[in-house]
Coordinates of C-alpha atoms in Angstrom, one line a residue:
Chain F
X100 CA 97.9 94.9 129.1
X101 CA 96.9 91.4 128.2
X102 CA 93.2 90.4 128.5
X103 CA 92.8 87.9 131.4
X104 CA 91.4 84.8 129.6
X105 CA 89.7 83.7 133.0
X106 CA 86.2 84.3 133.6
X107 CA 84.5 84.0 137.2
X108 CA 82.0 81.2 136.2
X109 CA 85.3 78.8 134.9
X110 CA 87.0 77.2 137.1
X111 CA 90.3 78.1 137.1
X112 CA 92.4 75.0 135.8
X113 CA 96.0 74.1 134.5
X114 CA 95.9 74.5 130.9
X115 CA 98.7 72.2 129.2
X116 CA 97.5 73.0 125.3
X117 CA 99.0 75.7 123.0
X118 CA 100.3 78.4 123.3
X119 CA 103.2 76.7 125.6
X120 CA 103.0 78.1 129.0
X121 CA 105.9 80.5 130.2
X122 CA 109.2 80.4 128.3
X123 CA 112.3 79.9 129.7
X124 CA 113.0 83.5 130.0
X125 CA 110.9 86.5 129.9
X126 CA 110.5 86.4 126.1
X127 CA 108.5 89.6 124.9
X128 CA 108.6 88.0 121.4
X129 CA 108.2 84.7 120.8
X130 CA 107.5 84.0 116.7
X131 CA 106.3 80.4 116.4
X132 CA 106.6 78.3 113.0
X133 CA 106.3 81.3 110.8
X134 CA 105.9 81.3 107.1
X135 CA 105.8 84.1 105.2
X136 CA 104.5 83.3 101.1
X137 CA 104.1 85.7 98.3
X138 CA 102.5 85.7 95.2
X139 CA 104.9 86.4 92.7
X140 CA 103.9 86.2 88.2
X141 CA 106.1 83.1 88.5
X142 CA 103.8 81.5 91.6
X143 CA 104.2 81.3 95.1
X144 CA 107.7 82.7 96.6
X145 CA 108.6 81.4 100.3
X146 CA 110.2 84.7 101.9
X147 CA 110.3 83.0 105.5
X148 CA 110.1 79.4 106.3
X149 CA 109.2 78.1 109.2
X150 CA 111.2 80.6 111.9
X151 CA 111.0 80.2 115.3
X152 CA 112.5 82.5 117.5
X153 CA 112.3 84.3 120.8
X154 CA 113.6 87.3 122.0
X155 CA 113.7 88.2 126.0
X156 CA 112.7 91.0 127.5
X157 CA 115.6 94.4 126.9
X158 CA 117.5 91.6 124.6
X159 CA 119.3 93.3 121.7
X160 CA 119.0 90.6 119.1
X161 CA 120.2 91.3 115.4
X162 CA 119.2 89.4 112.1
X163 CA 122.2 88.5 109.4
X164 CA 121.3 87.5 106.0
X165 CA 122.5 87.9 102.6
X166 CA 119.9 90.3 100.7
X167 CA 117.0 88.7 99.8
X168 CA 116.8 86.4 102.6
X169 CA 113.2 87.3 104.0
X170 CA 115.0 88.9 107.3
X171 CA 113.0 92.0 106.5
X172 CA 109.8 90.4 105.8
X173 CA 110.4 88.3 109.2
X174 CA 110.7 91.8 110.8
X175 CA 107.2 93.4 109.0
X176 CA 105.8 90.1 110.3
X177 CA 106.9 91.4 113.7
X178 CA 105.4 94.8 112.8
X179 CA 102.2 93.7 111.9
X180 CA 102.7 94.7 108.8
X181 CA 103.2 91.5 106.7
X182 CA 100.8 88.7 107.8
X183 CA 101.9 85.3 108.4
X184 CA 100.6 82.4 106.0
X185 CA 101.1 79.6 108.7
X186 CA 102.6 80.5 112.1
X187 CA 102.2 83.5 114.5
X188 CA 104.0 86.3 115.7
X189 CA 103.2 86.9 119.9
X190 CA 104.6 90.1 121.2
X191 CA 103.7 90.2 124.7
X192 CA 101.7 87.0 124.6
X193 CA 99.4 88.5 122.1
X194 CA 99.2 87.8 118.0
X195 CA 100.7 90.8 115.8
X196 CA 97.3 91.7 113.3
X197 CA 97.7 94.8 112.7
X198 CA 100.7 97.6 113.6
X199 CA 100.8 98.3 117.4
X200 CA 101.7 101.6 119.1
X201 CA 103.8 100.1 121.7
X202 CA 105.9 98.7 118.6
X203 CA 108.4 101.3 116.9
X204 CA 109.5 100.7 113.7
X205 CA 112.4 102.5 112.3
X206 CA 113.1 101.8 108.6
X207 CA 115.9 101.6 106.1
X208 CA 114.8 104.8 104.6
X209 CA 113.5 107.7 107.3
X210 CA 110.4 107.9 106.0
X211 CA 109.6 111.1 107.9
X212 CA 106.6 113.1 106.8
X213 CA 107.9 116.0 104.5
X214 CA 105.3 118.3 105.7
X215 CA 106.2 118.6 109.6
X216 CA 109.1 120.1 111.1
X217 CA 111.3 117.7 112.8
X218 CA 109.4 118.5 116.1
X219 CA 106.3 117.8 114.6
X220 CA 107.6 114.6 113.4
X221 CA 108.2 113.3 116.6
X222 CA 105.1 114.7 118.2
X223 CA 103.0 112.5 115.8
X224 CA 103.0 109.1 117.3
X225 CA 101.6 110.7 121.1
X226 CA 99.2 113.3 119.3
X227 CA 97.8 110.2 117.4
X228 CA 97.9 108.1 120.9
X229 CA 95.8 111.0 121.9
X230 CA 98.1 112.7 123.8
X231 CA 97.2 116.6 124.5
X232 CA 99.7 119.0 122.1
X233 CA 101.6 120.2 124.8
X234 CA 102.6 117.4 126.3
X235 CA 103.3 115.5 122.9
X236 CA 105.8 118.7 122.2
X237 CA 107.6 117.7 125.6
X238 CA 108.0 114.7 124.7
X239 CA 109.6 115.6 121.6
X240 CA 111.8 118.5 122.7
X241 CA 113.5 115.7 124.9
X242 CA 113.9 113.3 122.3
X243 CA 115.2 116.2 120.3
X244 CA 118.1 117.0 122.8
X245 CA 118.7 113.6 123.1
X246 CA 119.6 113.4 119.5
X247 CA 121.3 116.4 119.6
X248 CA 119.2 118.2 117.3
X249 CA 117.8 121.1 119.4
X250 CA 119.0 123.4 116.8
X251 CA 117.4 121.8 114.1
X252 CA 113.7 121.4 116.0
X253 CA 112.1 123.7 114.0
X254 CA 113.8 122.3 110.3
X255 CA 111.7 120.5 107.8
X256 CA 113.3 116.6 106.8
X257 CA 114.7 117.7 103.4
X258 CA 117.0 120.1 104.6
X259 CA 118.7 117.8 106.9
X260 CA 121.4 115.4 106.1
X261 CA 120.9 111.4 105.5
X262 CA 122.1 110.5 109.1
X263 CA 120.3 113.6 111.2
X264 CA 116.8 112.1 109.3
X265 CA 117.6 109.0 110.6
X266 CA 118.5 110.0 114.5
X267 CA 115.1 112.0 113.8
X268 CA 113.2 108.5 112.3
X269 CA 114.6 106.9 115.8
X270 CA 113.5 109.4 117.9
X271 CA 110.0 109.5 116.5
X272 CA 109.9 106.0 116.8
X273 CA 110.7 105.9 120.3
X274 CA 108.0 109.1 121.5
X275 CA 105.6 106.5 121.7
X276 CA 107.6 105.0 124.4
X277 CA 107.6 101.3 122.5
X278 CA 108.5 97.9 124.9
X279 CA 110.1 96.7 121.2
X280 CA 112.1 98.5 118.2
X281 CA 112.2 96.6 115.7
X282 CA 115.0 98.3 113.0
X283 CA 115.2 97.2 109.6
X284 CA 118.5 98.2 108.3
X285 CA 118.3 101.5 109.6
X286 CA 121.9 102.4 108.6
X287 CA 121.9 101.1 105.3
X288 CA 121.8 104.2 103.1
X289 CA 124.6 106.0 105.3
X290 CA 128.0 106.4 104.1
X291 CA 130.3 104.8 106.4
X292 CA 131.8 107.3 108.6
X293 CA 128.1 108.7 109.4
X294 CA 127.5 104.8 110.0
X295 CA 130.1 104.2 112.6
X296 CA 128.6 107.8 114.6
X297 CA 125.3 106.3 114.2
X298 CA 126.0 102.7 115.9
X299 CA 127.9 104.4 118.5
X300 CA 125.0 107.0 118.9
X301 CA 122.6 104.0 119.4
X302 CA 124.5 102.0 121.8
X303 CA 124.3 105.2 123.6
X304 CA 121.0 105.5 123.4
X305 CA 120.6 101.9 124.2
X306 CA 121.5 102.2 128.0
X307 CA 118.9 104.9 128.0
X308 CA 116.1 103.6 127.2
X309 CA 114.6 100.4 128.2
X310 CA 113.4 98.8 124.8
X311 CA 114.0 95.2 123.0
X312 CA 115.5 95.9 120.0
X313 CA 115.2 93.3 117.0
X314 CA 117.8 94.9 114.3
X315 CA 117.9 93.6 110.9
X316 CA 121.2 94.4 108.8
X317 CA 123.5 92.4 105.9
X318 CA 126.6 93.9 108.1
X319 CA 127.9 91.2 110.1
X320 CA 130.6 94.0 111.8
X321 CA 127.6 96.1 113.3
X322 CA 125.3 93.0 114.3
X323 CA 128.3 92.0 116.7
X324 CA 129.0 95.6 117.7
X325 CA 125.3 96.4 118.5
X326 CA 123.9 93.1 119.8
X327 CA 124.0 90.0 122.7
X328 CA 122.4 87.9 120.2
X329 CA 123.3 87.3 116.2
X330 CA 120.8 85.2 114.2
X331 CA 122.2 84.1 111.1
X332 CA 119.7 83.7 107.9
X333 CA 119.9 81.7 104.9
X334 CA 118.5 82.7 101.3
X335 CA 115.7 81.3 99.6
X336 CA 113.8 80.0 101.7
X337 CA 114.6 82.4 105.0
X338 CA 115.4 80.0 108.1
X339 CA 117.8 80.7 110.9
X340 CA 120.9 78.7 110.4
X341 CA 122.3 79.9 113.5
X342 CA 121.9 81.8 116.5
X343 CA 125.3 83.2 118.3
X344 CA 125.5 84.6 121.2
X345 CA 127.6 87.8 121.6
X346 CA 129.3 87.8 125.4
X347 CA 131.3 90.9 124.6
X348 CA 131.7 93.2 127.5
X349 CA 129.3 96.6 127.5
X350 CA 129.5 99.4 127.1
X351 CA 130.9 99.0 124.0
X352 CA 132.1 101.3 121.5
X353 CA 132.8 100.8 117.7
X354 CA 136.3 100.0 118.7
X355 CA 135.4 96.8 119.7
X356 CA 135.4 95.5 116.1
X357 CA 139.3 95.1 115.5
X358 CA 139.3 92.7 119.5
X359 CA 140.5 89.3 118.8
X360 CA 137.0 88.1 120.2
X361 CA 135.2 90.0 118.2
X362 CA 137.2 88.8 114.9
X363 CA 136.9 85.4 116.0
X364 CA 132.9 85.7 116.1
X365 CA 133.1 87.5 112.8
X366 CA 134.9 84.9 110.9
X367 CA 132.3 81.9 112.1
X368 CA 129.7 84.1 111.0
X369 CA 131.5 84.8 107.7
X370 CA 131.7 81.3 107.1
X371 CA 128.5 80.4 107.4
X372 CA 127.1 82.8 105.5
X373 CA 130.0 82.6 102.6
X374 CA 128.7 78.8 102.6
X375 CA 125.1 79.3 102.4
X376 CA 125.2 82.5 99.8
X377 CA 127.2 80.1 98.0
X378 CA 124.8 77.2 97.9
X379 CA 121.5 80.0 97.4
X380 CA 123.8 81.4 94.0
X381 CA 124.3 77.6 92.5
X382 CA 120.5 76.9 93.5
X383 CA 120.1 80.0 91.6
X384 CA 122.2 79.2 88.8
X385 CA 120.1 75.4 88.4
X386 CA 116.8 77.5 88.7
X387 CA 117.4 80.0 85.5
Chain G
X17 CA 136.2 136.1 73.9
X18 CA 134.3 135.1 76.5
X19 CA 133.4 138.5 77.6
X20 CA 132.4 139.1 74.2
X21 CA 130.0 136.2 74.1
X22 CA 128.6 137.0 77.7
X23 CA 127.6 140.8 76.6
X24 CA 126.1 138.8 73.3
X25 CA 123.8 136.7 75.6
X26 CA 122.8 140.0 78.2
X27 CA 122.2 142.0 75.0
X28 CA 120.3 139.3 73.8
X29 CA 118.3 138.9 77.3
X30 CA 117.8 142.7 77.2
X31 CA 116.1 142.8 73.9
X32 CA 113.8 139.9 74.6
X33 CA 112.3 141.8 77.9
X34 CA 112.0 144.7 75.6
X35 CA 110.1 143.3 72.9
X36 CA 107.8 141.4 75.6
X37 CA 107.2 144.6 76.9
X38 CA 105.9 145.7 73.2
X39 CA 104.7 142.5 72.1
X40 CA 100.6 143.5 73.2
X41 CA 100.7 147.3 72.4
X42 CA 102.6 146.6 68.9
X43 CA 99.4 144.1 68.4
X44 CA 97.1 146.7 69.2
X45 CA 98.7 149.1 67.3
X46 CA 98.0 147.0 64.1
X47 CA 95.1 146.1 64.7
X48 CA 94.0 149.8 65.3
X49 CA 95.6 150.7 61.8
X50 CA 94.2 147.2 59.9
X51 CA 90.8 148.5 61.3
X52 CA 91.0 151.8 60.8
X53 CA 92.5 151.9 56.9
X54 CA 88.9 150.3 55.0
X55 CA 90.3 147.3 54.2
X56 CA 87.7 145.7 56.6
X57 CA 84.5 146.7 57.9
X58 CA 84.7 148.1 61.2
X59 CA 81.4 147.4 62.2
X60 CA 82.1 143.8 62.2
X61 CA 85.6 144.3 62.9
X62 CA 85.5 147.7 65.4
X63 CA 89.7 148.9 66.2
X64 CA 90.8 148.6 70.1
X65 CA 89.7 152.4 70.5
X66 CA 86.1 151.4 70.0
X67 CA 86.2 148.9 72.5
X68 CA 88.3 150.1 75.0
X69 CA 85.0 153.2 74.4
X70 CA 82.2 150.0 74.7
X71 CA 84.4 148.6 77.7
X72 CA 84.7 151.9 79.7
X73 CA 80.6 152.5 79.0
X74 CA 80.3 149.1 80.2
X75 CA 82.1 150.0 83.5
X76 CA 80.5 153.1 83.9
X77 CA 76.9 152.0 84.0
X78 CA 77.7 149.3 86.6
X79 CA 76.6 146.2 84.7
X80 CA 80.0 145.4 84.3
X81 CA 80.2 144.6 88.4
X82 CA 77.4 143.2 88.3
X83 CA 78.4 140.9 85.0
X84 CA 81.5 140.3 87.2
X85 CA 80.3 139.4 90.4
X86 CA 77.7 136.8 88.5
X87 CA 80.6 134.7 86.5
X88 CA 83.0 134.9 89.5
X89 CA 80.4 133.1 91.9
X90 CA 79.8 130.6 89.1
X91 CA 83.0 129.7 89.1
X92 CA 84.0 130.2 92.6
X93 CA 81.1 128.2 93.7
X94 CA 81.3 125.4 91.1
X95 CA 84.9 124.9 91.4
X96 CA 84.8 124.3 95.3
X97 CA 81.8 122.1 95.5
X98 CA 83.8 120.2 92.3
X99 CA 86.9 120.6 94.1
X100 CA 85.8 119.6 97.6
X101 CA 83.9 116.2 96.0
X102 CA 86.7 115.2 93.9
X103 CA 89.1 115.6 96.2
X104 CA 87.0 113.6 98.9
X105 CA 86.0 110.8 96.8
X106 CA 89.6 110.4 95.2
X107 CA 91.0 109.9 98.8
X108 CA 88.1 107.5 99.0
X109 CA 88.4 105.2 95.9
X110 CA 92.2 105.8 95.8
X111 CA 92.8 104.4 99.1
X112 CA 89.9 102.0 99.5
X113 CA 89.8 99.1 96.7
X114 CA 86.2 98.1 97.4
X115 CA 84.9 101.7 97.3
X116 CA 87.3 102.4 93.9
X117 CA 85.3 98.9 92.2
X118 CA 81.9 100.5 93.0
X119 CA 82.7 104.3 91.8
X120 CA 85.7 104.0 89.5
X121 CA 84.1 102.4 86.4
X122 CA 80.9 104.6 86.7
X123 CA 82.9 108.1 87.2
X124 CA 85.3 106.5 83.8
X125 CA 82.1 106.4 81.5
X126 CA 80.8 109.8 82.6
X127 CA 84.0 111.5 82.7
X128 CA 85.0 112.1 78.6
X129 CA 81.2 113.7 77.9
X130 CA 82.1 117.2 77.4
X131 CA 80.1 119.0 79.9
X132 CA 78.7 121.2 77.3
X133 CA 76.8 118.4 75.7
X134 CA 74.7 118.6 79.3
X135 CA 73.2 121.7 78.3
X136 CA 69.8 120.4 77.0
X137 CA 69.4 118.1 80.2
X138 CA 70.1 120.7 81.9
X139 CA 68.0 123.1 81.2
X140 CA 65.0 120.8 81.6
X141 CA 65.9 120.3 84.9
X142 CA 66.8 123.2 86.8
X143 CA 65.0 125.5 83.9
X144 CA 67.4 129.0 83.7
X145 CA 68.1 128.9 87.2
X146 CA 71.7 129.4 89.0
X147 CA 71.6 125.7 89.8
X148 CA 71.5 124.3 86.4
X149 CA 74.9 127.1 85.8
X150 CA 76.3 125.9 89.3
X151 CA 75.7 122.0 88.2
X152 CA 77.7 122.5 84.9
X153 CA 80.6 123.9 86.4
X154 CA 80.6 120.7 89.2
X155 CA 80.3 118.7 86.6
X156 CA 83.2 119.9 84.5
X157 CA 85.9 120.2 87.4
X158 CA 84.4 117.1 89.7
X159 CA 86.3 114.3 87.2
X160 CA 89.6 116.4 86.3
X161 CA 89.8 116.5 90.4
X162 CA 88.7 112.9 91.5
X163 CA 91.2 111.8 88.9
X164 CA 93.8 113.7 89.9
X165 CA 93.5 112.6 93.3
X166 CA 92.9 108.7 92.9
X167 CA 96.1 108.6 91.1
X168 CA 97.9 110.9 93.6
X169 CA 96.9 109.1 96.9
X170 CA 98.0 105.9 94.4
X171 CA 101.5 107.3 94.0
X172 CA 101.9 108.2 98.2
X173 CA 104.9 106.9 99.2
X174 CA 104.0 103.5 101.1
X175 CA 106.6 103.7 103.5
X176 CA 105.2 107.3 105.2
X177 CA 101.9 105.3 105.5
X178 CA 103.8 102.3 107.2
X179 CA 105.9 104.6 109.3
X180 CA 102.1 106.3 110.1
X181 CA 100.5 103.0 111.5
X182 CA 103.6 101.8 113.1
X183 CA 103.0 105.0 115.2
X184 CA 99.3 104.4 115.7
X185 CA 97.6 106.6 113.4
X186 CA 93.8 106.3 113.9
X187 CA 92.1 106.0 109.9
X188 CA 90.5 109.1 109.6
X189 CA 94.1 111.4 110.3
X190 CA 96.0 108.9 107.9
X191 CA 93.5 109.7 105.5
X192 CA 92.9 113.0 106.1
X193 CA 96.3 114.0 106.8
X194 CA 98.8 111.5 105.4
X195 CA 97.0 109.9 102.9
X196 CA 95.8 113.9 101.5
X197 CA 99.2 115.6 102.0
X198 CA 100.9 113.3 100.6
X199 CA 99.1 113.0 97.3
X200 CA 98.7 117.3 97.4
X201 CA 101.3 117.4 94.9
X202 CA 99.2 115.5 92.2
X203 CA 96.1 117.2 93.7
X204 CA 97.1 120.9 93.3
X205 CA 98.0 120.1 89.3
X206 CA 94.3 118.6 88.9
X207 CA 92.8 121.7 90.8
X208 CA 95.0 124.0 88.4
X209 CA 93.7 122.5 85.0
X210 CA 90.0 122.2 87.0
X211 CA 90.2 125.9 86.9
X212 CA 90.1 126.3 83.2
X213 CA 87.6 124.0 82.7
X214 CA 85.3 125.8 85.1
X215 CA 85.9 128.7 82.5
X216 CA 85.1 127.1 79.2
X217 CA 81.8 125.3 81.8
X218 CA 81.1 129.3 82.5
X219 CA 81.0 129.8 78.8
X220 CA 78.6 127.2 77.8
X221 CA 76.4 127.7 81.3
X222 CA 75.9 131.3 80.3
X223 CA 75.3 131.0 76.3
X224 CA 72.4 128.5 77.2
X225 CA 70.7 131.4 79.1
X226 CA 71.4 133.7 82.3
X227 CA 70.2 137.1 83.2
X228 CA 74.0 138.5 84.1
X229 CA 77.2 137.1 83.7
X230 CA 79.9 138.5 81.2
X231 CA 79.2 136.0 78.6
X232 CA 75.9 136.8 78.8
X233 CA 76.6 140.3 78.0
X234 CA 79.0 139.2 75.0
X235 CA 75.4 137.6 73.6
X236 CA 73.4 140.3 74.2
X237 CA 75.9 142.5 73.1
X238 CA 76.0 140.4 69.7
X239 CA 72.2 140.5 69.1
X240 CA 72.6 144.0 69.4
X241 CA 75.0 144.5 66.6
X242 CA 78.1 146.0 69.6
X243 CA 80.6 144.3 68.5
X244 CA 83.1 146.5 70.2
X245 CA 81.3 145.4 73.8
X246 CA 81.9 141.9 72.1
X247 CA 85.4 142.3 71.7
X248 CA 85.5 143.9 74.8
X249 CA 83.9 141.0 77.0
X250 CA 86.1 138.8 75.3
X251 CA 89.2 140.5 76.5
X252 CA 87.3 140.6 80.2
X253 CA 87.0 137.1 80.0
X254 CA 90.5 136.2 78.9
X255 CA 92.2 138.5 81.4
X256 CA 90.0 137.1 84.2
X257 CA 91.1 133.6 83.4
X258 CA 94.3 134.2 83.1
X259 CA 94.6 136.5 86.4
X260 CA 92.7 132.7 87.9
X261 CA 95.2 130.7 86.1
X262 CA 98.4 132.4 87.6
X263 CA 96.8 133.4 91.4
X264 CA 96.3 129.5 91.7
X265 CA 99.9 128.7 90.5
X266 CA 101.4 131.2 93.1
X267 CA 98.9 129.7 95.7
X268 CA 99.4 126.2 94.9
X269 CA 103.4 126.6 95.3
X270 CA 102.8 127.4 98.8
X271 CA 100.4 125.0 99.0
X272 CA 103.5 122.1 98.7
X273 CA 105.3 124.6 101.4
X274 CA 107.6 121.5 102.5
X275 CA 109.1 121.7 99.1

């Protein structure tokens, strides 16, 4: 938990400086001013400028943006993977340094390690949190049903399909029991009817567990299927145009996507970000 | 037609097993005639009878275990304590830029001298002594090994080692587990051509003075005009490399058992 900041021999007094004192909500992420610069053999590239956002506590919030937009670098920020040039990151009231157990990360590609059996694979995160082997097993076997893997426990990643590596990326991801997932285009590489199982599969899994998921995707269909809350991204520099919120009725199923509400939602979105990749392609077209 | 062609090609398959079945006795079979018909002289040129005669002597009197057992712990122990300190400092300079500034540059300028042209040096350190052998063989398959490595942990797919801290991996099982495993690939092709080097090092360890060792006996066995034991340790030697060579491919395809 967080580090109480008060010590016996201060008084204890109201503290009006920065950080802000509590949000409106519980927000479990808060990113404040963030800007995100690479170097690049042509100078300095802005990949995210200036974002502020916050996301509450079990809030599904999704990030829309053409390719290149810096929504996945605004998510590694998140991580603690990408470090922010001005700005900070606070999950739980505390900066994001470094990566942090209680934050699962499931990426674009599965990344899961070729030399462990799926089982194995998900055991990691609680044998490296220390956890005894037995109980990290448990944990696993669990995960596996929940997947609906059990028969493929003892398989190693490459003899799996696309989509079963993924369910088995997610499922490692969440042995460590993290407050956030953060998912960066997790069904990107799927072909589209293992896509449509998969969101279905997560809203599933969504009621189950108790996580705040920050999902990152270019497909405006599945950020209103999954989420309550749609940030749309501009290119070049990354900001957040807008920020939608979904009150579509749960559970939901991929059904959903054909409701008149649903379509409605879609086409502002579309708009937007038709306008805005328009604009980034002529600022493109000055540039070269 | 088609049948035709196929029966060409399992013919064809057939005859090729065959004649790699004769290839080595057909060899010897000349070279037991050329020997044997005066055109050369046979005591600088004996035929394979004559040494397979020296050979079984050799066996016989028991230096040839002895011979064996020397080389084979020169190599065995040379090659691991190469091995184990490549593969250790690779992980290290690979994965660590400071540590690769400080080593890298140093291990570059040492690594093209031939370890053969540390003989002298060597010997007026450690004198004749199993150390001095022991220090040429580290020395040959130390570089092939770190190099390997650097570039292997280099080439390990950065997203298993993001997907490893976003779990919590403490630093020494990322290094030692993800970091190592997933540069094995590269790491097990450096180990492979680190296991003829340690041969040729054998060579050069032995000819610049031992008391056993089957190069050894090939020099001892030349001073004393045997030129079928020559021959002889010269097959020894070749078959034991070779027998090294393909044990460690078989071993190092189950090594990368995820594959």
């Amino acid at each position: 938990m967080t580090p109480s900041l008060l010590r016996p021999d201060q008084p204890l007094r109201l503290v009006d400086t920065y950080p802000p004192s509590a949000p409106a909500r519980q927000a479990i992420i808060r990113v404040e001013d963030l800007s995100i610069v690479f170097d690049a053999p042509s100078g300095q590239v802005i990949a995210v400028d200036r974002v502020s956002l916050a996301v509450a506590q079990g809030e599904f919030v999704s990030i829309v943006g053409p390719s290149g937009c810096g929504k996945s670098t605004l998510l590694n920020a998140m991580a603690g993977l990408e470090q922010p040039f001005e700005g900070q990151v606070l999950m739980a009231g505390e900066a994001m340094l470094a990566p942090r157990s209680e934050i699962g990360m499931v990426f674009q590609q599965p990344h899961l390690f070729p030399w462990k059996s799926v089982r194995r694979n998900i055991a990691h995160g609680p044998r490296a949190l220390g956890k005894p082997k037995a109980e990290a097993l448990r944990i696993a076997d669990d995960l596996i049903e929940m997947i609906g893997l059990t028969r493929f426990a003892s398989a190693y990643p490459h003899t799996l399909s696309g989509g079963m590596q993924q369910r088995v990326a997610i499922a490692r991801a969440l042995a460590n029991q993290p407050s956030v997932l953060l998912m960066d285009e997790p069904f990107g590489a799927l072909d589209a009817q293992t896509r449509a199982v998969m969101q279905d599969n997560l809203l599933e899994l969504r009621e189950r567990i108790n996580a705040t998921i920050v999902f990152v995707t270019h497909d405006i269909d599945e950020a209103i299927l999954l989420s309550d809350r749609v940030l749309i991204m501009s290119a070049g520099p990354g900001r957040i145009l807008k920020d939608l919120q979904v009150s579509l009725p749960r559970p939901r199923s991929s059904a959903i996507v054909a409701e008149a509400a649903c379509l409605a939602l879609k086409r502002d979105c579309l708009d937007l970000i038709r306008s805005e990749g328009r604009r980034a392609f002529e600022q493109m077209e000055i540039k070269t | 037609m088609s049948i035709g062609r196929r029966s060409i090609a399992t013919a064809t398959a057939r005859l090729s097993v065959l004649v790699a079945a004769l290839s080595v006795p057909a060899f010897t079979g000349v070279w037991e005639l050329v020997a044997r018909s005066g055109i050369v002289n046979t005591v600088l040129f004996p035929p394979p009878s004559t040494v397979a005669v020296a050979v079984l002597e050799w066996i016989r009197s028991g230096q040839f275990f002895a011979d064996l057992m020397a080389s084979l712990a020169r190599v065995a122990g040379g090659f691991a304590i190469g091995a184990a300190g490549g593969i250790v400092l690779g992980i290290l300079t690979g994965r660590f830029r400071l540590v690769s500034s400080l080593l890298s540059p140093l291990f570059h300028i040492l690594r093209p001298i031939p370890p053969i042209a540390f003989v002298p040096i060597v010997i007026l350190w450690f004198g004749l002594s199993e150390t001095g052998k022991l220090f040429l063989v580290v020395w040959g398959v130390f570089f092939t090994v770190w190099l390997a490595t650097h570039i292997g942990v280099q080439k390990v797919d950065r997203g298993l080692i993001r997907a490893a801290q976003m779990l919590g991996t403490p630093q020494p099982q990322m290094l030692w587990e993800i970091v190592l495993l997933g540069a094995l690939p590269y790491i097990t092709v450096g180990l492979r051509t680190a296991v003829s080097i340690s041969f040729y090092t054998l060579v050069a360890a032995e000819l610049a003075g031992a008391f056993a060792g089957i190069v050894y006996r090939i020099e001892i066995a030349q001073q004393n005009m045997q030129t079928g034991q020559v021959m002889g340790g010269l097959a020894a030697l070749g078959l034991l490399s070779f027998v090294a060579d393909r044990s460690f491919a078989i071993l190092a395809e189950r090594t990368v058992w995820w594959r």
